[in-house]
Coordinates of C-alpha atoms and ligand atoms in Angstrom, one line a residue:
M1 CA 0.1 0.0 0.0
Q2 CA 1.2 3.5 -0.8
T3 CA 1.9 6.0 2.0
V4 CA -0.6 8.7 2.4
Y5 CA 1.3 11.9 3.1
L6 CA -0.3 14.1 5.7
D7 CA 2.7 16.0 6.8
Y8 CA 2.7 19.1 4.5
A9 CA 3.3 21.4 7.4
A10 CA 6.8 19.8 7.6
T11 CA 7.6 20.2 4.0
T12 CA 5.7 20.0 0.7
P13 CA 6.7 18.3 -2.5
V14 CA 8.0 20.6 -5.3
D15 CA 5.1 21.4 -7.6
P16 CA 6.1 19.8 -11.0
A17 CA 5.5 23.2 -12.8
V18 CA 8.2 24.6 -10.4
A19 CA 10.6 21.9 -10.9
K20 CA 10.4 22.3 -14.7
K21 CA 11.3 25.8 -14.3
M22 CA 14.1 25.2 -12.1
M23 CA 15.8 22.8 -14.5
E24 CA 16.4 25.7 -17.0
Y25 CA 18.8 27.2 -14.5
L26 CA 21.1 24.3 -13.7
T27 CA 22.8 22.6 -16.7
P28 CA 25.5 23.8 -19.2
D29 CA 22.7 24.7 -21.7
G30 CA 20.8 26.5 -19.1
C31 CA 21.1 29.9 -17.2
F32 CA 23.7 28.7 -14.8
A33 CA 26.1 31.6 -14.4
N34 CA 26.8 33.4 -11.2
P35 CA 24.2 36.2 -10.9
A36 CA 27.0 38.5 -9.4
S37 CA 29.2 38.0 -12.6
R38 CA 29.1 41.4 -14.1
A39 CA 31.8 40.7 -16.8
H40 CA 29.6 38.7 -19.3
M41 CA 26.0 38.2 -20.7
L42 CA 25.5 34.9 -19.0
G43 CA 26.0 36.6 -15.5
W44 CA 23.6 39.3 -16.6
F45 CA 20.9 36.8 -17.5
A46 CA 21.2 34.9 -14.3
E47 CA 21.0 38.4 -12.5
Q48 CA 17.7 39.1 -14.5
A49 CA 16.3 35.8 -13.4
V50 CA 17.1 36.6 -9.7
E51 CA 15.6 40.2 -10.0
N52 CA 12.5 38.8 -11.8
G53 CA 12.0 36.3 -9.0
R54 CA 12.3 39.1 -6.5
L55 CA 9.7 41.1 -8.4
Q56 CA 7.3 38.2 -8.7
I57 CA 7.4 37.6 -4.9
A58 CA 7.2 41.4 -4.1
K59 CA 4.0 41.6 -6.3
V60 CA 2.5 38.7 -4.3
L61 CA 3.2 40.3 -1.1
N62 CA 2.5 44.0 -2.2
C63 CA 5.9 45.3 -1.3
D64 CA 8.9 46.7 -3.0
A65 CA 11.3 44.3 -4.4
R66 CA 14.1 46.1 -2.8
E67 CA 12.6 45.0 0.6
L68 CA 13.2 41.3 0.1
V69 CA 16.5 39.6 1.0
W70 CA 17.3 36.0 -0.2
T71 CA 18.2 33.6 2.5
S72 CA 18.5 29.8 2.8
G73 CA 15.1 29.4 4.4
A74 CA 12.8 30.7 7.1
T75 CA 15.4 29.5 9.9
E76 CA 18.0 31.9 8.4
S77 CA 15.5 34.6 7.9
N78 CA 14.4 34.4 11.5
N79 CA 18.0 34.4 12.7
L80 CA 18.9 37.3 10.5
A81 CA 15.8 39.4 11.7
L82 CA 16.1 38.8 15.4
K83 CA 19.9 38.8 15.7
G84 CA 20.2 41.7 13.1
V85 CA 17.8 44.0 14.8
A86 CA 19.0 43.1 18.4
E87 CA 22.5 44.1 17.4
T88 CA 21.6 47.5 15.9
R89 CA 19.2 48.4 18.8
R90 CA 21.2 47.4 21.6
S91 CA 21.8 50.8 22.7
R92 CA 18.1 51.6 22.9
G93 CA 17.1 48.7 25.2
N94 CA 17.6 44.9 25.7
H95 CA 14.0 43.6 25.9
I96 CA 12.3 41.3 23.4
I97 CA 8.8 39.8 23.5
T98 CA 7.9 36.6 21.7
S99 CA 5.7 33.6 22.6
A100 CA 6.2 30.2 24.0
V101 CA 4.9 28.4 20.9
E102 CA 7.1 29.9 18.2
H103 CA 9.2 27.7 16.0
K104 CA 12.5 26.6 17.3
A105 CA 14.2 28.8 14.8
V106 CA 12.7 31.8 16.9
L107 CA 13.0 30.2 20.4
D108 CA 16.5 29.0 20.1
T109 CA 17.6 32.3 18.5
C110 CA 16.0 34.1 21.5
G111 CA 17.7 31.7 23.8
W112 CA 21.1 32.7 22.2
L113 CA 20.2 36.4 22.5
E114 CA 19.4 35.9 26.2
R115 CA 23.0 34.5 26.7
Q116 CA 24.2 37.8 25.0
G117 CA 22.6 39.8 27.7
F118 CA 19.1 40.3 26.2
E119 CA 16.0 39.9 28.3
V120 CA 13.2 37.9 26.5
T121 CA 9.6 37.6 27.6
Y122 CA 7.8 34.4 26.4
L123 CA 4.0 35.0 26.3
Q124 CA 1.7 31.9 26.8
P125 CA -1.0 31.6 24.2
N126 CA -4.8 31.1 24.9
A127 CA -6.2 27.6 24.5
Q128 CA -6.6 28.2 20.8
G129 CA -2.9 28.9 20.5
V130 CA -3.4 32.6 19.8
I131 CA -1.6 35.5 21.3
E132 CA -3.9 38.3 22.4
P133 CA -2.8 41.9 21.5
E134 CA -3.7 42.9 25.2
Q135 CA -0.9 40.4 26.3
V136 CA 1.6 42.1 24.2
A137 CA 0.7 45.6 25.5
E138 CA 1.1 44.3 29.1
A139 CA 4.5 43.0 28.3
I140 CA 6.0 46.1 26.9
T141 CA 8.5 47.9 28.9
E142 CA 10.8 51.0 28.4
Q143 CA 13.4 48.6 27.3
T144 CA 11.5 46.8 24.6
I145 CA 13.1 47.0 21.2
L146 CA 11.7 44.0 19.2
A147 CA 8.8 41.5 19.2
S148 CA 8.4 38.3 17.1
F149 CA 5.1 36.3 16.7
M150 CA 4.3 33.7 14.1
F151 CA 1.5 34.2 11.6
V152 CA 0.2 30.6 11.5
N153 CA 1.4 28.1 14.0
N154 CA 2.9 25.0 12.3
E155 CA 1.5 22.5 14.9
L156 CA -1.9 23.9 15.3
G157 CA -2.8 26.1 12.3
S158 CA -3.8 28.8 14.6
I159 CA -3.7 32.3 13.3
N160 CA -2.4 35.3 15.1
N161 CA -4.0 38.9 14.6
I162 CA -0.9 40.2 13.1
A163 CA -2.5 43.5 12.1
A164 CA -3.7 44.3 15.7
I165 CA -0.4 43.3 17.3
G166 CA 1.4 45.3 14.6
E167 CA -0.5 48.4 15.2
L168 CA 0.1 48.3 18.9
L169 CA 3.9 47.9 18.4
R170 CA 4.2 50.4 15.9
S171 CA 2.5 53.0 18.1
K172 CA 5.3 52.1 20.5
D173 CA 8.2 52.2 18.1
I174 CA 9.0 48.6 18.7
V175 CA 10.3 46.6 15.6
F176 CA 7.9 43.7 14.7
H177 CA 9.1 40.6 13.2
V178 CA 6.7 37.9 11.9
D179 CA 7.6 34.3 11.0
A180 CA 5.3 33.7 8.1
A181 CA 6.7 30.3 7.0
Q182 CA 3.2 28.7 7.2
A183 CA 1.4 31.6 5.9
G184 CA 3.3 32.9 2.9
G185 CA 1.4 32.2 -0.3
K186 CA -1.4 30.6 1.5
L187 CA -3.0 33.6 3.1
T188 CA -3.5 37.0 1.7
I189 CA -0.6 39.1 2.9
D190 CA -0.5 42.8 1.9
L191 CA 2.6 44.3 3.2
K192 CA 1.6 47.8 2.2
T193 CA -1.2 47.9 4.7
L194 CA 0.1 45.2 7.4
P195 CA 2.0 47.1 10.1
V196 CA 5.1 44.7 10.2
D197 CA 8.7 45.5 9.8
L198 CA 10.3 42.1 9.1
M199 CA 8.6 38.9 7.8
S200 CA 10.2 35.4 7.2
F201 CA 9.3 33.1 4.3
S202 CA 10.4 29.7 3.2
G203 CA 10.3 28.0 -0.2
H204 CA 9.6 24.4 0.8
K205 CA 6.4 25.0 2.7
I206 CA 4.7 26.3 -0.5
Y207 CA 5.6 23.7 -3.1
G208 CA 8.9 25.3 -3.8
P209 CA 12.4 23.9 -3.2
K210 CA 14.1 23.3 0.1
G211 CA 17.1 25.6 1.1
I212 CA 15.7 28.9 0.0
G213 CA 13.7 31.6 1.8
V214 CA 13.2 35.4 2.0
L215 CA 13.4 38.0 4.7
Y216 CA 11.1 41.1 4.1
V217 CA 12.8 44.2 5.5
R218 CA 10.8 47.3 5.4
R219 CA 12.4 50.3 3.8
D220 CA 12.7 52.6 6.7
P221 CA 15.8 54.7 7.6
D222 CA 15.4 53.8 11.2
L223 CA 15.3 50.1 10.6
K224 CA 18.7 48.5 10.2
V225 CA 19.5 44.8 10.1
A226 CA 23.1 43.8 10.8
A227 CA 24.5 41.1 8.7
Q228 CA 25.0 37.8 10.2
I229 CA 26.7 36.1 7.3
H230 CA 29.8 38.1 5.9
G231 CA 31.3 37.8 2.5
G232 CA 30.9 39.5 -0.7
G233 CA 28.3 42.0 0.3
H234 CA 25.4 40.5 -1.6
E235 CA 21.9 41.6 -0.9
R236 CA 22.8 45.1 0.0
G237 CA 25.2 43.8 2.6
M238 CA 22.6 42.0 4.6
R239 CA 23.3 38.5 3.4
S240 CA 26.5 37.4 1.5
G241 CA 26.8 34.5 -0.6
T242 CA 26.4 33.5 -4.3
L243 CA 22.7 33.5 -5.0
P244 CA 21.2 30.1 -5.9
T245 CA 19.4 31.1 -9.3
H246 CA 17.5 27.9 -9.6
Q247 CA 16.3 28.0 -6.0
I248 CA 15.1 31.5 -6.4
V249 CA 13.4 31.0 -9.7
G250 CA 11.6 28.0 -8.0
M251 CA 10.5 29.7 -4.9
A252 CA 9.2 32.8 -7.0
E253 CA 7.3 30.4 -9.4
A254 CA 5.8 28.5 -6.4
F255 CA 4.7 31.9 -4.9
V256 CA 3.0 33.0 -8.1
L257 CA 1.3 29.6 -8.4
A258 CA 0.1 29.6 -4.9
D259 CA -1.1 33.2 -5.3
E260 CA -3.1 32.3 -8.5
R261 CA -4.5 29.2 -6.7
R262 CA -5.2 30.6 -3.4
E263 CA -9.0 30.3 -3.2
Q264 CA -9.0 27.0 -5.0
D265 CA -6.3 25.4 -2.6
L266 CA -8.0 26.8 0.4
E267 CA -11.4 25.3 -0.6
H268 CA -9.7 22.0 -1.3
L269 CA -8.1 21.9 2.1
Q270 CA -11.3 22.9 3.9
A271 CA -13.1 20.1 2.2
L272 CA -10.3 17.6 3.1
R273 CA -10.2 18.7 6.7
T274 CA -13.9 18.3 7.1
Q275 CA -13.8 14.9 5.5
L276 CA -10.9 13.8 7.8
W277 CA -12.6 15.1 10.9
Q278 CA -16.0 13.6 10.2
G279 CA -14.3 10.3 9.3
I280 CA -12.4 10.0 12.6
S281 CA -15.4 11.3 14.6
V282 CA -16.9 7.8 14.7
L283 CA -14.2 6.9 17.3
G284 CA -15.8 9.4 19.9
D285 CA -13.6 11.0 22.7
I286 CA -11.5 13.0 20.3
S287 CA -10.8 16.7 20.4
V288 CA -9.2 19.3 18.2
N289 CA -6.1 21.1 19.7
G290 CA -6.3 24.7 18.6
D291 CA -9.4 25.9 16.8
F292 CA -11.4 24.3 13.9
E293 CA -13.2 27.3 12.9
S294 CA -10.5 30.0 13.0
G295 CA -7.5 28.0 12.1
F296 CA -5.6 27.4 8.9
P297 CA -7.6 24.5 7.1
G298 CA -4.4 22.7 6.0
I299 CA -3.5 21.6 9.5
I300 CA -5.7 19.7 12.1
N301 CA -4.1 18.6 15.4
V302 CA -6.2 15.9 17.2
C303 CA -6.1 14.6 20.7
F304 CA -7.3 10.9 20.8
G305 CA -8.8 10.1 24.3
G306 CA -8.4 6.7 25.8
I307 CA -5.0 5.8 24.3
G308 CA -3.0 6.7 27.5
G309 CA -0.5 8.9 25.9
Q310 CA 0.5 6.3 23.4
G311 CA 0.8 8.6 20.3
E312 CA 4.1 7.3 19.4
S313 CA 2.6 3.7 19.3
L314 CA -0.1 5.1 17.2
L315 CA 2.3 6.6 14.8
M316 CA 3.9 3.2 14.5
A317 CA 0.6 1.5 14.0
I318 CA -0.3 3.8 11.2
K319 CA 2.9 3.6 9.2
E320 CA 1.3 3.9 5.9
V321 CA 0.0 7.4 6.9
A322 CA 2.6 9.9 7.3
V323 CA 1.8 12.3 10.2
S324 CA 3.6 14.0 13.1
T325 CA 3.4 14.1 16.8
G326 CA 5.4 17.3 17.5
S327 CA 6.9 15.3 20.4
A328 CA 10.8 15.2 20.8
C329 CA 12.4 11.8 21.2
N330 CA 15.3 11.7 23.6
S331 CA 17.5 8.6 24.3
A332 CA 15.3 7.5 27.3
N333 CA 11.9 9.0 27.0
V334 CA 9.5 11.1 24.8
D335 CA 9.1 14.8 25.6
P336 CA 5.5 16.1 24.6
S337 CA 5.3 18.8 22.1
Y338 CA 5.9 22.2 23.8
V339 CA 3.3 23.9 21.6
L340 CA 0.6 21.5 23.0
S341 CA 1.8 21.9 26.5
G342 CA 1.9 25.6 25.8
I343 CA -1.9 25.7 25.1
G344 CA -2.5 23.9 28.4
L345 CA -2.6 20.1 27.5
N346 CA -1.3 17.8 30.1
R347 CA 1.4 15.4 29.4
E348 CA -0.9 12.4 28.6
Q349 CA -3.2 14.7 26.3
A350 CA -0.2 16.1 24.4
L351 CA 1.3 12.5 24.1
S352 CA -2.1 11.3 22.7
S353 CA -2.2 13.8 19.8
L354 CA -1.4 13.8 16.1
R355 CA -0.8 16.6 13.7
M356 CA -2.3 15.9 10.3
S357 CA -1.6 18.4 7.5
M358 CA -2.9 18.3 4.1
G359 CA -1.9 20.0 0.7
R360 CA -2.5 20.7 -2.8
F361 CA -1.8 17.0 -3.9
T362 CA -3.9 15.4 -1.1
T363 CA -6.9 13.4 -2.6
T364 CA -10.3 12.4 -1.0
E365 CA -9.3 8.8 -1.7
E366 CA -6.1 9.3 0.5
I367 CA -8.2 10.9 3.3
E368 CA -10.4 7.9 3.1
Q369 CA -7.6 5.5 3.4
A370 CA -6.0 7.6 6.4
V371 CA -9.3 7.6 8.2
N372 CA -9.7 3.8 7.9
T373 CA -6.2 3.3 9.1
I374 CA -6.4 5.7 12.0
V375 CA -9.9 4.5 13.1
T376 CA -8.6 0.9 13.1
A377 CA -5.4 1.7 15.0
V378 CA -7.1 3.9 17.6
T379 CA -9.8 1.2 18.2
A380 CA -7.1 -1.3 18.7
L381 CA -5.1 0.8 21.0
R382 CA -8.1 1.4 23.2
S383 CA -9.0 -2.2 23.7
Ligands
LIG401 C1 9.3 25.3 8.6 C2 9.2 26.5 9.4 C3 10.3 27.2 9.7 C4 11.7 26.8 9.2 O1 11.7 27.0 7.8 P1 13.1 26.4 6.9 O2 12.8 27.0 5.6 O3 12.8 25.0 7.0 O4 14.2 26.9 7.6 C5 10.2 28.3 10.6 N1 9.0 28.6 11.0 C6 7.9 28.0 10.8 C7 6.6 28.4 11.4 C8 8.0 26.9 10.1 O5 6.8 26.1 9.9

């Protein structure tokens, strides 16, 4: 039996149209030259492809192409945003606000900044996984220079009110970074109107290739991001390194495709999630972690009652369905997902939960197969 892939929040396959485009920028007969080579036509063509990709993504996000910096992915974008701003604003204050349910790329970067002498407040989300603007307001001090909140949570699908948080932070002159790895290309993002200073994106969460990302840096004379990777001074000095033309062209193509298909993709995900939820509902004693109504429809995180925290056994029992638990395996035992603990689940509930994430290529037949497999396995575990 074929594996049903329900782990799109971890990564997506590259859309065949994207892969086809990328092939034109790799081989000897393609546009393979170094985009920084100014001495010959081949270099100019590569540079043109890079700048065209930048324009395409800028158009989708409604920002200026000069506001986009290529990186290796959202992990690097998050690192560059947080470390780069903390470094340039250190003389103004040392306090940073974020949440306890951010991606590790934000949490571990904040941990590193704490060791450099910064103070970080980690806000606890509500039961739906959402940070309330009032909490942010209460956490602000005279020392606050920077805040970072994710757009869509990768484990729950919960969506933060970025506009409301952004307005609040802007009124206090605090730099606002948003990790939009799970939102880019999927939700409408208008950076002309959204009060955000920095935003991280990734190629491989949106049917583009792995190893490419973007950091949006608002054009504002008062916003400076210190480089964290030094070299040839690429990307206006913010991020050195030879630009990977094929990855850039691929990410841009993926963004354009996602933008064109946004409504269609969202409706597809909504239908699949409803089918999945109704299918497994026959089990009884199951609940959604996060919020079904307000969350991103591509992600559903479910707690299965009566399996005594045996999420890992459930994962093993449904091998032909690829899902995730969010828990971390250490040598001796399993740590429950810090995101599920963060929204108030106890250890057993967190360890009885699975994240299922669907995508563009998921079919109703696959959901049917997944439902049958999960229902059988949970029933067996309960008895
Ligand atoms: C996947 C993901 C990242 C990391 O992105 P990479 O491009 O894999 O480095 C960061 N934040 C969130 C919310 C993600 O889902």
